[in-house]
Amino acid sequence: MTWLNKNRNPLITALIILIALVLAFSGKSPQTTSSIILSGVTLAALYFLVASGVSLIFGLMDVLNFAHGSLFMFGAYAGWTFYTNPRLLFNTAPILLAVLAGLALSPILARFVALPRWARWLAVLFGIAMAIFALRDFPIDKLVAMGMSMTGKIIPTAEAQEPIATMLLRIGGMFIAGAVASAATATRSAERLEAPMSRTLGIVGGLVALALITLFVRDLGEQAILGTESNWRFLLALGVGAGTGAALGALMEWGLIRPLYARPIYQILLTLGLTFVFDQVVRFVWGPAGAFMEIPQWFNTSSQDCPSDNLLLWFSQHCDSIFVMGRPFPSYRLFIILVGAIMVLGIALLLQRTRFGMIIRAGVQDSEMVEALGINVRRVFTLVFAIGAGLAGLGGVVAAPFLGVYPGMAMEFLLQAFIVVVIGGLGSIPGAVVGALLVGLARAYGDHIVLAGIQLPWMTDAISGSPAIARASTVLIMAIVLFLKPTGIFGKKE
Amino acid sequence: MSNILELHSIHTFIGQFHILEGVSLSVAEGSITALLGRNGAGKTTTLKSIIGLRPPREGAVRFGGADIRGRRPYDIAALGIGYVPENRAVFRALTVEENLRIAERKKDDLAKRGDLIFGLFPDLKKFIKLSAGQLSGGQQQMLAIARSLVPENRLLLIDEPSEGLAPILIEQLMESIRSLSAHTTILLVEQNFRMASQLADYYYLIDDGKSVQNGAMKDLVNDRATVQRYLGAS
């Protein structure tokens, strides 16, 4: 009851928009309405996975992470690559891990090395040169081509994959490049100097070991992954996407965002700049074209019984679609909705039922006070950043069989996620849910209008719509909400 | 009696503003020590310098004999310092119970200290499931102090507890702080000189970010000229 009272205004706003939606659907048949709603909720689930992270991160750290769409995209590419072309991962991961190991040396280097300003620049240049040298003639195109030609002819291992010895040289070179870069940027901040030597060495050693292990098991690993039954491989790919997103997010927070908490404008510029960098990285590695990921068998079998409105039959046959009000609806999209719903529930439980969630909710109001109680808030920041980025990465892989993977997905989903959080109220998870639903439904309704055209009562023929309507509708909703409630539906007054 | 906390000429900057230009003080174990000074003298900044939210650039901060200057606030707090900021910074979105639980450093802190805390502030027990934002100003202040009592802290830094409270509540608050001092040492920042003079054993006077004078509270009470000059109140 108190919850209802406290959230009276947001609920009224949501109600008004809901009524508007009902009116919009009033002329449609129940079949059309239900299929538009299901499509809308599908999109909403994906938007939520990106927007919830943006909202959590802003709520706790006041960081507007413009790179969140890129984390979504990297998750998608990582999961897809794992699914179709693990060889690419096994041959690039060791190199990336080696750079990280070099960079992780910085607390030790900060103790012994203090370069003058001009030498720092030289060191940076040397590090870059070293990295370029170490990566010279790396056969990335052949490795990528492996995945593209999955169904067709497969490039022989000897051509696509370099010998272990060459890879070891590259790994060594990248480790040195990372170490030089960390020496160039090493500062004698108290935090760095305090980090115990053993822990730093442990991290560096662990990363190096991981790089070497990945390299040495690359053939076995590839066979194991490709030999896994495709449905399970897909579930593993979800984990890989989420993990890639989380790791990338944690790294971003630790290395790039953390030094800039005192300068919020720089954070915005930095994360915005990162989106362009990530965009180019994806285009460089995987090419500008994009690709489709196959829908796992669990949701994609066609038999004579499919599609069926017998739920048991539908489930046991793994039908590719299900009849909803007499119209077939793709089963995989129901899976997307399921994942979205589970994550809404998961985040709610995390925030309301755990100590960690309690710390987040307190930190949203006053993170300094939380720290003064004896809680390491920075670690909480990094973890929350990782969780938000992991959700985006998961969303990317979930979206891949539905929308495919392509370089533009980062910007598209970033934009929609920002509209969602602005509508729902920055920093509010219920807001992200409501916002995602509104934007998803508007988008689906817009798509329907584009196909069916608009026919008002006094018109004899429908006028056809343009795809711009679907995109414009979400911005229109944002404008209306901002007009009624400038902080967003669930936003608190600042 | 030994000193649990010692500041040796600390200098603290906020941005490029030199806020503290050499503040020194020591707090005897088991005492209530009042930090006095007019508005903007640097009292709040001094407390924040101790807990590490505004780390001093120069000088030494010794707590229990160890130099803690430059350590992170969570690290300093974990040594046994409780901080009660001004304006009753309780977590409004959390329930009263969560506000207490979040301060736990061990799982059973609240269970162990519950009797002490709810004995001092019986209201909190009544409203334990209410969200802190729904409490009155006085109750929020009680909660902020109660929160600092959840772990066994050896020193409490209390900033302006009486601010914005009705006189009758101030009386109640003074009672609570007095009974608190049986359990812990307190460094109290207080504008209300009458309250501070009745509670504190010792005082430190700072003005314009510098230590000016210190001694036993009962001597200051009789020194009307100093009180008038530095605090503008009698």
PDB file of C-alpha atoms in Angstrom, chain A residues 125-137 170 174 177:
ATOM      1  CA  LEU A 125      55.431   5.368 -28.587  1.00  0.00           C
ATOM      2  CA  PHE A 126      57.708   2.426 -27.916  1.00  0.00           C
ATOM      3  CA  GLY A 127      54.815   0.445 -26.485  1.00  0.00           C
ATOM      4  CA  ILE A 128      52.659   1.127 -29.534  1.00  0.00           C
ATOM      5  CA  ALA A 129      55.490   0.250 -31.892  1.00  0.00           C
ATOM      6  CA  MET A 130      56.089  -2.948 -29.954  1.00  0.00           C
ATOM      7  CA  ALA A 131      52.402  -3.889 -30.202  1.00  0.00           C
ATOM      8  CA  ILE A 132      52.330  -3.213 -33.936  1.00  0.00           C
ATOM      9  CA  PHE A 133      55.496  -5.263 -34.378  1.00  0.00           C
ATOM     10  CA  ALA A 134      54.106  -8.124 -32.294  1.00  0.00           C
ATOM     11  CA  LEU A 135      50.901  -8.216 -34.311  1.00  0.00           C
ATOM     12  CA  ARG A 136      52.544  -7.893 -37.725  1.00  0.00           C
ATOM     13  CA  ASP A 137      50.959 -10.172 -40.338  1.00  0.00           C
ATOM     14  CA  ARG A 170      53.510 -12.533 -30.338  1.00  0.00           C
ATOM     15  CA  MET A 174      52.356  -7.974 -26.393  1.00  0.00           C
ATOM     16  CA  ALA A 177      54.094  -3.683 -24.950  1.00  0.00           C
TER      17      ALA A 177
END
